[in-house]
Amino acid sequence: MNSLTIENLTISVATSSGQREIVSGIDITLERGRIHGLAGESGSGKTMTALAVLNLLPERAQLTGSIRLAPRDTTLGDPTEIVGASKRVMGAIRGRRIAMVFQDPSTSLHPQLSIGQQLTDHVRHHLGLNKRDATARAVELLTRVRVPNPEGALKRYPHQFSGGQRQRIAIAVALACDPEVLLADEPTTALDVTVQAGVLQLLRELVDETNLTVLLVTHDLGVMSAVADEVTIMKAGRIVESGPRQRIFTAPEHEYTRALLAALPGSTVEEDADTLAQQLAAAAELPDDAERLDDTDFPDRSELPDAPGDGTPPSLSDADLPIGSSVLPGQADLPDVAGFPSRPGSHRAESSATLDISDGPDEERTHV
Amino acid sequence: MRPARATRAGRTGHPFARYLIQRILTSLLLVVGVTLVTFTLTNLVPGDPVAAALGQHAAEDPAIVASFRAHYGVDQPLVVQYFTYLGNLVHGDLGESPTTHHPVLEDLQVAVPATLEIAIGAIVLSVIIGVVLGTLAAYRRGKVTDHVLRVVSLLGLSVPTFWLALVLYYVFFFKLHIAPGSGRLSAIYAAPPTVTGMTTVDALLAGQWDVFLDASAHLFLPVLVLTLYTVGLLTRFVRTAVLEILDMDYVRAARAKGLPGRTVVWSYVLRGASIPVLTIVGLAFGSLLSGTVLVESVFSWPGLGSYAFKAASNLDLPGIMGVGLVIGIIYLGTNLIVDLLYSVVDPRVRLA
């Protein structure tokens, strides 16, 4: 059953050189209880698409097309249209029916507010719970995302937690009002590789247990191959290819998808950075994107750290959890693919300069 | 881990208490520095305090001059004078003013509360208005409201304080007869018993409502003049700080949670902007104090500004040093309060 339907969605922003399309006529259907992966390089429009679903794009961005949220139960009436929805309608959807997890929990949680306040303020607003009930629910949520000592955690502040725990807390915040759809924008990119697997495992469990629908935005095909049921590949604001994970990863139809897969470490296709860049450029449909790919500078994989860098020892629950098995040869363990080279930073610089909304510092984070 | 932390805390006290003690000790050291600077600068002034205090006729009589010098201790070498001054300070003795013939401490006990009364009134009013206007300007960035507020705050910043004070006094007192005249109270009222030295507060403490209203009316114009400047300053800074916070992920996350706009503003945006805003409020309070000199002389307000002006024009060295010391202490106190407020609003400071 469909939960969220995106039809012919186009996002454009006014720039000094006229109207520029960031996302051009994309269609995505999210099925209830499934994880739908939206992959693509930085600047391909995937984060913009996620923000459009919550109507949170900057005012200058123009939306056309349709985003429809189906009711929890078909007997409850027609789907709600999100494009052009009033503030009141969106107020009842945001956080309540569609929630979002952001890339970097060290910036998406307010550093000056206690975990307890951030976990309960929207619960009290949406569900009308009193302080005690909301606190009880917060403890329950923290237990569910496996944050140790939940009662104590409520009185603490984000900086007192490790990166992985912070992202678990951010997931708990998102799930607090029992939403139907969860938008996860690069939820593991800012995390250490050892912690990534645990967070993805948690997402998978939540989907299986609660029939949650997830739109997982990532540039990391390794993450995608580990947890997504359906995969959509985006490139320069258009959908390149879409389908079940199994087919996308074993029998990609599009040249660009094949190039992306070839770039995964452990891939059987041996290519150096130059040929890969040429291939990507050839697959690109927009000429200015082809230019930008020229200064491709893939990081040396030998320089990538293999240990967490934030000084906190990885907890067993984060590191040792098995993860959904990958369909790619050599892709069985997630940490091995976390060094998947991301696209050059020039993309992001340009897109954020014109948009005010960026995918976040993907590149730097991955290699810290 | 827990017991280890407990013993450490037991030995050195609560980290916040330790921080507080450390900051107070640093401030005391700085006060000593301030005395050195005020003393040196005051004694570098070209001009003879003896001639200024005694007048030319008396200054020509060596016997009078010698007894004057002995009385005020200015016959000693400067280094000795400085240590005498420091030693007296410890006992709360700031010397005697040759102008008023009162101990400087007594003069300051009247002047400081008078100035604090208008300065505190102005800073409270300015923070309320400045935060609201600055936030509004940030939210309406690039729109008409933003442009109007920009002009308003520029006006507040660029209109000279003494000119504004004169114009307001002329309009509200002479023409419209809305505001009362100069001074702190109308002649028909007796000052309430002194507790804080601030007429409004003392009147409230004594339960004298009519005196409180009259004192508030006298406060209105000087506070208004100082407020307009500070509001201009704060509006600009709050706008910048809020704009920066509006770009933060946690604000977008708060919106994604479906929180109502006012909750996002009060709990998330202004909380985030509180540190830069606190910093500028501290600085604004300092500049308010310097602004009071002109305002006080227009409204005949018997505050620190008037006292400093009088002391400076009479080469009243103990008076000048006293004012310098007090202003230094108020600055340090403001800094200390701002630093402590940082740890109130930001757990990263408090729990670090």
XYZ file of C-alpha atoms in Angstrom:
720
model
C 0.000 0.000 0.000
C 1.296 3.440 -0.849
C 2.046 5.799 1.947
C 3.567 8.797 0.225
C 3.318 9.534 -3.481
C 5.522 12.105 -5.161
C 4.393 12.933 -8.675
C 6.106 15.087 -11.251
C 7.777 17.141 -8.516
C 9.777 20.091 -9.783
C 11.706 22.435 -7.515
C 13.179 25.614 -8.886
C 14.840 28.590 -7.286
C 15.332 32.109 -8.488
C 18.986 32.895 -9.095
C 20.666 35.924 -10.581
C 20.676 34.139 -13.942
C 16.983 33.376 -13.817
C 14.935 30.465 -12.606
C 17.029 27.322 -12.067
C 15.569 23.844 -11.712
C 17.035 21.861 -8.854
C 14.691 18.921 -9.158
C 12.966 18.200 -12.445
C 9.753 16.218 -12.594
C 10.530 13.284 -10.357
C 8.150 10.502 -9.343
C 8.701 8.436 -6.214
C 6.245 6.118 -4.502
C 6.904 5.091 -0.918
C 5.282 1.872 0.138
C 4.181 1.421 3.705
C 6.610 -0.532 5.843
C 9.460 -0.300 3.366
C 12.735 1.599 3.237
C 13.045 3.532 0.031
C 16.581 4.615 -0.700
C 17.172 7.846 -2.593
C 20.753 7.906 -3.768
C 22.776 10.356 -5.750
C 25.811 12.539 -5.520
C 25.842 15.784 -3.531
C 23.798 18.439 -5.258
C 21.649 15.952 -7.130
C 18.530 17.261 -5.390
C 17.850 14.417 -2.999
C 17.858 16.497 0.190
C 15.709 19.130 -1.514
C 13.220 16.415 -2.332
C 13.100 15.313 1.307
C 12.639 18.903 2.514
C 9.897 19.427 -0.080
C 7.936 16.576 1.493
C 7.797 18.604 4.734
C 7.277 21.893 2.905
C 10.451 23.184 4.541
C 12.210 24.574 1.495
C 13.357 28.194 1.631
C 10.761 30.684 0.482
C 12.545 31.358 -2.775
C 12.114 27.777 -3.896
C 9.089 27.114 -6.087
C 7.327 23.779 -6.024
C 5.158 22.249 -8.694
C 3.737 18.777 -8.969
C 2.165 16.768 -6.234
C 3.152 15.141 -2.937
C 0.302 13.163 -1.412
C 0.264 11.606 2.018
C -2.178 8.719 2.254
C -4.257 8.457 5.426
C -3.188 5.847 7.929
C -6.322 3.922 7.096
C -8.077 4.165 3.705
C -11.416 4.550 5.428
C -10.168 7.843 6.855
C -10.599 9.628 3.538
C -8.491 11.037 0.735
C -4.751 11.590 0.715
C -3.518 14.991 1.904
C -1.828 17.161 -0.709
C 1.369 18.717 0.666
C 2.375 20.980 -2.228
C 0.729 24.324 -1.522
C -0.720 23.139 1.795
C -1.590 25.791 4.388
C 0.473 26.400 7.512
C -2.250 24.809 9.582
C -2.295 21.622 7.509
C 1.506 21.381 7.567
C 1.561 22.054 11.297
C -0.517 18.939 11.816
C 1.690 16.850 9.504
C 5.207 17.915 10.490
C 6.551 15.868 13.341
C 3.175 14.189 13.778
C 2.673 12.222 10.542
C 5.950 12.846 8.719
C 9.109 13.216 10.772
C 12.687 13.846 9.768
C 16.121 12.786 10.939
C 18.922 15.070 9.840
C 22.449 14.306 8.790
C 24.463 15.571 11.704
C 22.980 15.115 15.183
C 25.564 17.481 16.651
C 23.871 20.336 14.777
C 20.299 19.087 14.494
C 19.848 18.762 18.259
C 19.820 22.107 20.059
C 23.032 22.262 22.107
C 21.422 24.404 24.804
C 18.268 22.376 25.391
C 18.100 19.202 27.445
C 17.350 15.900 25.734
C 14.176 15.727 27.807
C 12.869 19.026 26.496
C 13.702 18.182 22.881
C 12.013 14.807 23.213
C 8.846 16.111 24.796
C 8.037 19.584 23.464
C 6.483 18.385 20.214
C 4.865 15.383 21.920
C 3.085 17.713 24.294
C 2.108 19.964 21.402
C 0.877 17.253 19.021
C -0.519 14.657 21.388
C -1.578 17.011 24.173
C 0.175 14.961 26.834
C 0.954 16.491 30.213
C 4.532 16.784 31.378
C 4.584 13.506 33.297
C 3.077 11.410 30.510
C 5.351 13.015 27.946
C 8.372 12.243 30.119
C 7.260 8.646 30.517
C 6.939 8.403 26.757
C 10.403 9.932 26.315
C 11.914 7.276 28.575
C 10.125 4.601 26.567
C 11.467 6.047 23.303
C 15.036 6.253 24.553
C 14.796 2.651 25.688
C 13.527 1.671 22.269
C 16.468 3.298 20.471
C 18.757 1.725 23.091
C 20.185 4.834 24.736
C 21.615 3.674 28.060
C 20.123 5.047 31.312
C 17.118 6.793 29.697
C 15.917 8.568 32.862
C 19.324 10.129 33.382
C 19.677 10.956 29.698
C 16.625 13.221 29.807
C 18.421 15.677 32.076
C 21.556 15.715 29.981
C 22.524 17.778 26.968
C 23.561 16.702 23.454
C 27.278 17.386 23.976
C 27.345 14.769 26.731
C 26.591 11.957 24.284
C 28.635 10.256 21.592
C 27.787 10.779 17.933
C 25.993 7.464 17.585
C 23.933 8.033 20.720
C 23.049 11.524 19.555
C 21.710 10.139 16.284
C 19.712 7.528 18.209
C 18.273 10.367 20.270
C 17.458 12.286 17.080
C 15.668 9.185 15.797
C 13.759 8.954 19.075
C 12.754 12.623 18.680
C 11.510 11.889 15.171
C 9.557 8.817 16.251
C 8.099 10.452 19.359
C 4.658 11.162 17.884
C 4.477 7.818 16.105
C 4.687 9.190 12.546
C 3.742 7.246 9.429
C 6.671 8.433 7.339
C 10.258 9.018 8.398
C 12.565 11.066 6.194
C 16.157 10.180 6.988
C 18.600 12.582 5.368
C 22.045 10.994 5.364
C 21.438 9.685 8.878
C 24.752 7.851 9.085
C 27.057 10.110 7.096
C 28.290 12.102 10.075
C 28.880 8.997 12.162
C 31.881 6.770 12.621
C 31.819 3.724 10.418
C 31.521 1.371 13.368
C 28.488 3.262 14.634
C 26.785 3.500 11.240
C 25.849 -0.166 11.185
C 24.106 0.059 14.551
C 22.006 3.054 13.497
C 21.009 1.383 10.228
C 20.144 -1.795 12.081
C 17.909 0.247 14.370
C 16.131 1.821 11.378
C 15.536 -1.611 9.864
C 14.099 -2.943 13.130
C 11.783 0.040 13.538
C 10.443 -0.440 10.025
C 9.889 -4.140 10.535
C 8.238 -3.665 13.928
C 6.049 -0.624 13.374
C 5.197 -0.583 9.685
C 7.004 2.749 9.394
C 7.700 4.087 5.909
C 11.232 5.436 5.423
C 12.719 7.634 2.743
C 16.450 7.144 3.217
C 18.471 9.836 1.498
C 22.132 9.000 1.088
C 25.077 9.352 -1.224
C 26.478 6.125 0.121
C 25.537 3.125 -1.995
C 27.006 0.858 0.664
C 24.396 2.088 3.138
C 21.754 1.709 0.463
C 22.695 -1.848 -0.366
C 22.577 -2.709 3.328
C 19.070 -1.565 4.264
C 16.981 -0.258 1.354
C 14.105 -2.239 -0.124
C 13.612 0.040 -3.112
C 16.247 2.252 -4.627
C 15.971 5.426 -6.676
C 19.116 6.892 -8.202
C 19.139 10.643 -8.835
C 21.473 12.693 -10.927
C 21.338 16.458 -11.430
C 17.732 16.712 -10.292
C 16.392 13.840 -12.378
C 15.712 10.226 -11.650
C 18.162 8.031 -13.475
C 16.859 4.678 -12.424
C 14.452 3.227 -9.898
C 13.554 -0.253 -8.780
C 13.970 -2.985 -6.192
C 17.383 -3.049 -4.529
C 18.189 -6.521 -5.838
C 17.746 -5.493 -9.458
C 19.464 -2.102 -9.183
C 22.543 -3.601 -7.615
C 22.822 -6.719 -9.763
C 21.468 -5.590 -13.107
C 21.634 -1.813 -13.393
C 20.137 -0.560 -16.643
C 21.595 2.891 -16.707
C 25.204 3.756 -17.459
C 25.346 6.205 -14.516
C 24.178 3.578 -12.030
C 26.797 1.211 -13.360
C 29.467 3.906 -12.899
C 28.357 4.515 -9.333
C 28.429 0.834 -8.538
C 31.845 0.512 -10.110
C 33.070 3.194 -7.750
C 32.190 1.081 -4.739
C 35.261 -0.460 -3.188
C 35.394 -4.211 -3.609
C 33.710 -3.920 -6.942
C 34.907 -6.354 -9.604
C 35.267 -3.539 -12.077
C 38.794 -2.184 -11.876
C 38.981 1.445 -12.756
C 41.107 4.334 -11.765
C 39.717 7.704 -10.864
C 40.246 9.252 -14.288
C 38.297 6.709 -16.263
C 35.596 6.746 -13.646
C 35.313 10.492 -13.883
C 35.043 10.297 -17.640
C 32.392 7.660 -17.347
C 30.409 9.733 -14.896
C 30.734 12.762 -17.105
C 29.539 10.820 -20.105
C 26.565 9.588 -18.137
C 25.691 13.080 -17.030
C 22.931 14.717 -18.964
C 23.718 18.324 -18.164
C 26.871 19.820 -19.632
C 27.700 22.005 -16.637
C 27.703 18.949 -14.442
C 30.152 17.276 -16.774
C 32.500 20.195 -16.329
C 32.282 20.056 -12.598
C 33.294 16.438 -12.582
C 36.633 17.288 -14.165
C 38.465 18.041 -10.968
C 37.456 14.787 -9.424
C 39.810 14.061 -6.625
C 39.053 10.795 -4.961
C 40.606 10.314 -1.562
C 43.313 7.793 -1.108
C 41.666 4.880 0.632
C 44.812 4.040 2.528
C 44.439 7.337 4.381
C 41.003 6.536 5.663
C 40.921 5.890 9.379
C 39.734 2.517 10.507
C 39.020 3.492 14.074
C 36.439 5.881 15.506
C 37.819 9.345 15.998
C 35.719 10.938 18.701
C 37.541 9.293 21.532
C 34.583 7.276 22.753
C 35.005 3.568 22.508
C 32.316 2.101 20.269
C 29.715 0.361 22.332
C 29.120 -3.275 21.591
C 25.558 -2.587 20.591
C 26.767 -0.185 17.943
C 29.613 -2.201 16.567
C 28.629 -5.791 16.726
C 25.141 -5.835 15.373
C 24.663 -7.792 12.191
C 23.410 -5.724 9.353
C 21.092 -6.569 6.515
C 23.154 -8.594 4.117
C 24.403 -6.907 1.029
C 23.766 -8.210 -2.439
C 27.094 -7.092 -3.823
C 30.163 -9.263 -3.775
C 32.588 -7.931 -1.203
C 29.859 -5.780 0.319
C 28.982 -8.013 3.208
C 30.236 -5.758 5.959
C 29.248 -2.165 6.067
C 32.423 -0.640 7.525
C 34.271 -1.743 4.436
C 32.145 0.385 2.162
C 32.000 3.512 4.240
C 34.923 4.947 2.395
C 32.938 5.027 -0.790
C 34.367 8.046 -2.504
C 31.968 10.897 -2.628
C 31.713 13.427 -5.387
C 33.968 16.462 -5.414
C 33.119 19.360 -3.138
C 32.635 21.838 -5.957
C 29.085 20.597 -6.455
C 28.066 21.328 -2.985
C 29.669 24.712 -2.909
C 27.669 25.768 -5.919
C 24.388 24.342 -4.806
C 24.604 25.802 -1.334
C 25.592 29.194 -2.651
C 22.418 29.408 -4.657
C 20.102 27.573 -2.322
C 20.994 28.181 1.290
C 20.228 24.515 1.710
C 22.996 22.077 1.264
C 23.387 18.402 1.683
C 25.770 19.159 4.490
C 29.463 18.519 4.542
C 29.312 14.967 3.255
C 32.848 14.867 2.068
C 34.626 16.065 5.157
C 32.508 14.012 7.535
C 33.138 10.729 5.815
C 36.851 10.989 6.143
C 37.227 12.425 9.606
C 34.028 6.025 37.623
C 31.339 7.567 39.744
C 33.131 7.336 43.112
C 36.295 8.724 41.550
C 34.388 11.741 40.339
C 32.825 12.204 43.757
C 36.162 12.344 45.556
C 37.537 14.780 43.035
C 34.530 17.007 43.483
C 34.898 16.693 47.246
C 38.427 17.941 47.164
C 38.072 20.936 44.899
C 34.419 21.881 45.316
C 31.707 22.120 42.727
C 33.247 23.077 39.353
C 30.873 26.007 39.060
C 31.751 27.328 42.517
C 35.403 26.981 41.626
C 34.826 28.909 38.404
C 32.956 31.625 40.295
C 35.703 32.069 42.888
C 38.324 32.167 40.186
C 36.414 34.845 38.257
C 35.905 36.984 41.386
C 39.596 36.776 42.286
C 40.555 37.784 38.758
C 38.167 40.718 38.982
C 39.757 41.860 42.251
C 43.182 41.809 40.637
C 41.786 43.863 37.792
C 40.381 46.387 40.280
C 43.924 46.902 41.613
C 45.001 47.435 37.996
C 42.241 49.992 37.583
C 43.429 51.942 40.643
C 46.939 52.068 39.208
C 45.688 53.374 35.878
C 43.310 55.965 37.342
C 45.939 57.132 39.808
C 48.642 57.459 37.155
C 46.413 59.160 34.592
C 44.962 61.543 37.153
C 48.408 62.617 38.335
C 49.650 63.066 34.784
C 47.084 65.787 34.216
C 48.880 69.054 33.527
C 47.473 71.566 35.929
C 47.842 72.361 39.565
C 45.050 71.057 41.769
C 46.224 73.435 44.468
C 45.615 76.470 42.318
C 42.318 75.065 41.109
C 41.070 74.382 44.612
C 42.352 77.453 46.383
C 42.003 80.169 43.797
C 44.827 82.427 42.725
C 44.970 84.616 45.816
C 45.306 81.807 48.353
C 47.623 79.861 46.012
C 50.136 82.725 46.306
C 50.433 82.231 50.064
C 53.035 79.502 50.709
C 51.651 78.738 54.174
C 48.131 78.020 52.854
C 49.541 75.941 49.989
C 51.711 73.923 52.350
C 48.835 73.161 54.710
C 46.600 72.265 51.752
C 49.268 69.894 50.413
C 49.737 68.336 53.820
C 45.973 67.996 54.334
C 45.424 66.179 51.038
C 48.749 64.309 51.196
C 50.030 65.702 47.928
C 53.371 66.726 49.531
C 54.524 63.090 49.434
C 56.267 61.389 46.480
C 53.831 59.832 43.972
C 54.705 56.220 44.852
C 54.025 56.887 48.522
C 50.822 58.683 47.591
C 49.712 55.668 45.566
C 50.285 53.205 48.388
C 48.631 55.547 50.857
C 45.690 55.723 48.448
C 45.569 51.904 48.169
C 45.824 51.475 51.930
C 42.979 53.930 52.472
C 40.923 52.190 49.791
C 41.037 48.965 51.754
C 39.332 50.823 54.587
C 36.770 52.250 52.217
C 38.389 55.671 52.284
C 38.563 57.227 48.823
C 39.857 60.539 50.081
C 38.110 63.847 50.518
C 36.869 65.917 47.642
C 38.313 69.459 47.657
C 35.208 70.566 45.721
C 32.417 69.248 47.897
C 34.487 68.893 51.073
C 32.783 65.530 51.587
C 34.487 62.176 51.600
C 34.419 60.915 47.988
C 32.787 57.696 49.160
C 29.786 59.606 50.503
C 29.426 61.540 47.263
C 29.584 58.327 45.256
C 26.992 56.663 47.471
C 24.540 59.260 46.210
C 25.763 59.487 42.618
C 26.146 55.803 41.753
C 22.577 54.714 42.590
C 21.209 57.745 40.724
C 23.109 56.720 37.595
C 22.362 53.030 37.986
C 18.694 53.877 38.222
C 18.578 55.379 34.740
C 21.129 52.945 33.299
C 19.297 49.855 34.541
C 15.956 51.295 33.457
C 17.371 51.987 30.016
C 19.062 48.603 29.580
C 15.972 46.639 30.638
C 13.747 48.612 28.302
C 16.299 48.388 25.489
C 16.729 44.638 25.779
C 12.985 44.047 25.629
C 12.457 46.363 22.660
C 15.739 45.508 20.905
C 15.232 41.741 21.056
C 11.693 41.986 19.737
C 12.590 44.411 16.928
C 15.810 42.579 16.002
C 14.036 39.225 15.805
C 11.255 40.776 13.771
C 13.782 42.300 11.354
C 15.550 38.953 10.945
C 12.316 37.112 10.254
C 11.224 39.789 7.755
C 14.665 39.978 6.168
C 14.667 42.030 2.996
C 11.027 43.058 3.409
C 9.520 46.443 4.238
C 9.560 45.828 8.007
C 13.273 45.051 7.858
C 14.044 48.230 5.937
C 11.921 50.399 8.237
C 13.603 48.913 11.299
C 17.018 49.481 9.743
C 16.248 53.192 9.342
C 14.833 53.400 12.872
C 17.870 51.765 14.439
C 20.248 53.914 12.386
C 18.398 57.000 13.610
C 18.679 55.787 17.188
C 22.393 55.230 16.732
C 23.236 58.439 14.922
C 21.164 61.084 16.701
C 23.456 62.744 19.284
C 22.322 61.931 22.809
C 22.645 65.478 24.230
C 20.710 66.948 21.303
C 17.936 64.404 21.660
C 17.845 65.034 25.403
C 17.435 68.783 24.857
C 14.774 68.351 22.193
C 12.736 65.884 24.255
C 13.042 68.076 27.331
C 11.881 71.102 25.364
C 8.966 69.290 23.731
C 7.679 67.242 26.647
C 8.355 69.712 29.451
C 8.150 73.249 28.049
C 5.636 72.720 25.260
C 3.437 69.763 26.143
C 3.826 69.891 29.940
C 3.607 66.097 30.037
C 6.974 65.389 31.598
C 8.017 66.785 34.953
C 11.020 69.085 35.159
C 14.591 68.167 35.921
C 15.916 66.396 38.983
C 14.802 63.184 40.585
C 11.658 64.315 42.423
C 9.226 67.202 42.337
C 9.788 69.768 45.090
C 6.603 68.847 46.955
C 7.875 65.372 47.749
C 10.510 64.467 50.295
C 12.956 61.778 49.292
C 12.012 58.350 50.644
C 14.285 56.830 53.314
C 17.506 55.745 51.643
C 17.940 52.002 51.257
C 19.290 51.440 47.748
C 19.707 55.099 46.836
C 17.434 54.587 43.836
C 14.433 56.844 44.419
C 11.908 54.597 42.708
C 13.004 51.474 44.548
C 13.224 53.232 47.894
C 9.740 54.705 47.403
C 8.391 51.235 46.672
C 10.146 49.805 49.709
C 8.629 52.538 51.847
C 5.223 51.948 50.275
C 4.965 55.557 49.104
C 3.107 55.148 45.829
C 2.782 58.830 45.032
C 6.511 59.308 45.449
C 7.145 56.240 43.274
C 4.962 57.614 40.469
C 6.610 61.025 40.647
C 10.094 59.487 40.641
C 9.148 57.280 37.681
C 7.880 60.300 35.780
C 11.212 62.027 36.388
C 13.015 58.912 35.191
C 11.036 58.702 31.986
C 12.818 61.225 29.756
C 16.449 60.407 30.667
C 15.693 56.705 30.303
C 13.979 57.308 26.964
C 16.971 59.202 25.581
C 19.393 56.462 26.574
C 17.010 53.740 25.394
C 16.710 55.071 21.852
C 20.442 54.769 21.293
C 20.723 51.330 22.871
C 17.679 50.002 21.055
C 19.276 51.017 17.777
C 22.418 49.149 18.722
C 20.664 46.029 20.000
C 18.242 45.787 17.087
C 21.144 45.575 14.656
C 23.025 42.986 16.686
C 20.015 40.848 17.529
C 19.032 40.805 13.858
C 22.472 39.532 12.857
C 22.573 36.947 15.639
C 19.082 35.653 14.879
C 19.800 35.441 11.151
C 22.788 33.267 11.920
C 20.720 30.983 14.142
C 17.894 30.746 11.596
C 20.357 28.957 9.309
C 21.116 26.325 11.927
C 20.042 22.732 11.482
C 18.344 22.663 14.859
C 15.946 25.399 13.814
C 14.999 23.431 10.706
C 14.694 20.348 12.915
C 12.390 22.258 15.285
C 10.202 23.249 12.340
C 10.256 19.655 11.083
C 8.894 18.663 14.490
C 5.832 20.767 13.754
C 6.338 23.096 16.708
C 4.341 26.323 16.554
C 6.250 29.371 15.333
C 6.381 31.083 18.714
C 7.895 27.996 20.369
C 10.520 27.829 17.643
C 11.365 31.504 18.200
C 11.429 31.495 22.002
C 12.838 28.068 22.786
C 15.085 27.427 19.844
C 16.072 30.610 17.988
C 16.441 33.081 20.852
C 18.049 30.454 23.069
C 20.592 29.921 20.331
C 21.152 33.653 19.871
C 21.410 34.292 23.616
C 25.205 34.170 23.834
C 26.059 36.818 21.224
C 23.125 38.904 22.475
C 24.340 38.703 26.085
C 27.777 39.829 24.977
C 26.441 42.896 23.240
C 24.065 43.736 26.093
C 27.064 43.791 28.428
C 28.918 46.131 26.102
C 25.824 48.286 25.614
C 25.488 48.693 29.366
C 29.051 50.008 29.443
C 28.377 52.517 26.708
C 25.155 53.534 28.465
C 27.187 54.621 31.480
C 29.371 56.872 29.368
C 26.246 58.255 27.689
C 24.836 59.332 31.025
C 27.300 62.238 31.426
C 25.506 64.345 28.827
C 22.022 63.200 29.714
C 22.586 63.879 33.391
C 23.720 67.405 32.777
C 20.656 68.171 30.614
C 18.226 66.751 33.184
C 20.221 67.947 36.248
C 20.402 64.358 37.392
C 22.747 64.116 40.403
C 24.517 61.006 39.103
C 27.987 59.791 38.346
C 28.164 61.753 35.103
C 27.394 65.076 36.748
C 29.816 64.303 39.550
C 32.591 63.344 37.139
C 32.033 66.495 35.149
C 32.206 68.665 38.243
C 35.276 66.871 39.598
C 37.105 67.093 36.275
C 36.433 70.792 35.775
C 37.718 71.548 39.288
C 40.799 69.276 39.069
C 39.328 67.433 42.041
C 41.778 64.513 41.930
C 40.235 62.285 44.619
C 36.844 62.767 42.974
C 38.182 61.893 39.525
C 39.970 58.808 40.833
C 36.842 57.747 42.696
C 34.714 58.009 39.564
C 37.330 56.111 37.534
C 37.450 53.369 40.111
C 33.685 53.052 40.358
C 33.231 52.931 36.575
C 35.972 50.310 36.382
C 34.234 48.242 39.029
C 30.865 48.556 37.276
C 32.474 47.364 34.011
C 34.106 44.416 35.731
C 30.875 43.597 37.529
C 28.957 43.701 34.248
C 31.514 41.386 32.664
C 31.274 39.003 35.579
C 27.483 38.925 35.397
C 27.588 38.351 31.623
C 30.066 35.496 32.079
C 27.884 33.912 34.726
C 24.831 34.276 32.507
C 26.707 32.430 29.732
C 26.830 29.408 31.971
C 23.158 29.804 32.798
C 22.041 29.776 29.165
C 24.619 27.345 27.793
C 25.118 23.915 29.351
C 28.342 23.516 27.373
C 29.833 26.322 29.456
C 28.204 25.159 32.682
C 29.119 21.492 32.411
C 32.452 21.756 30.644
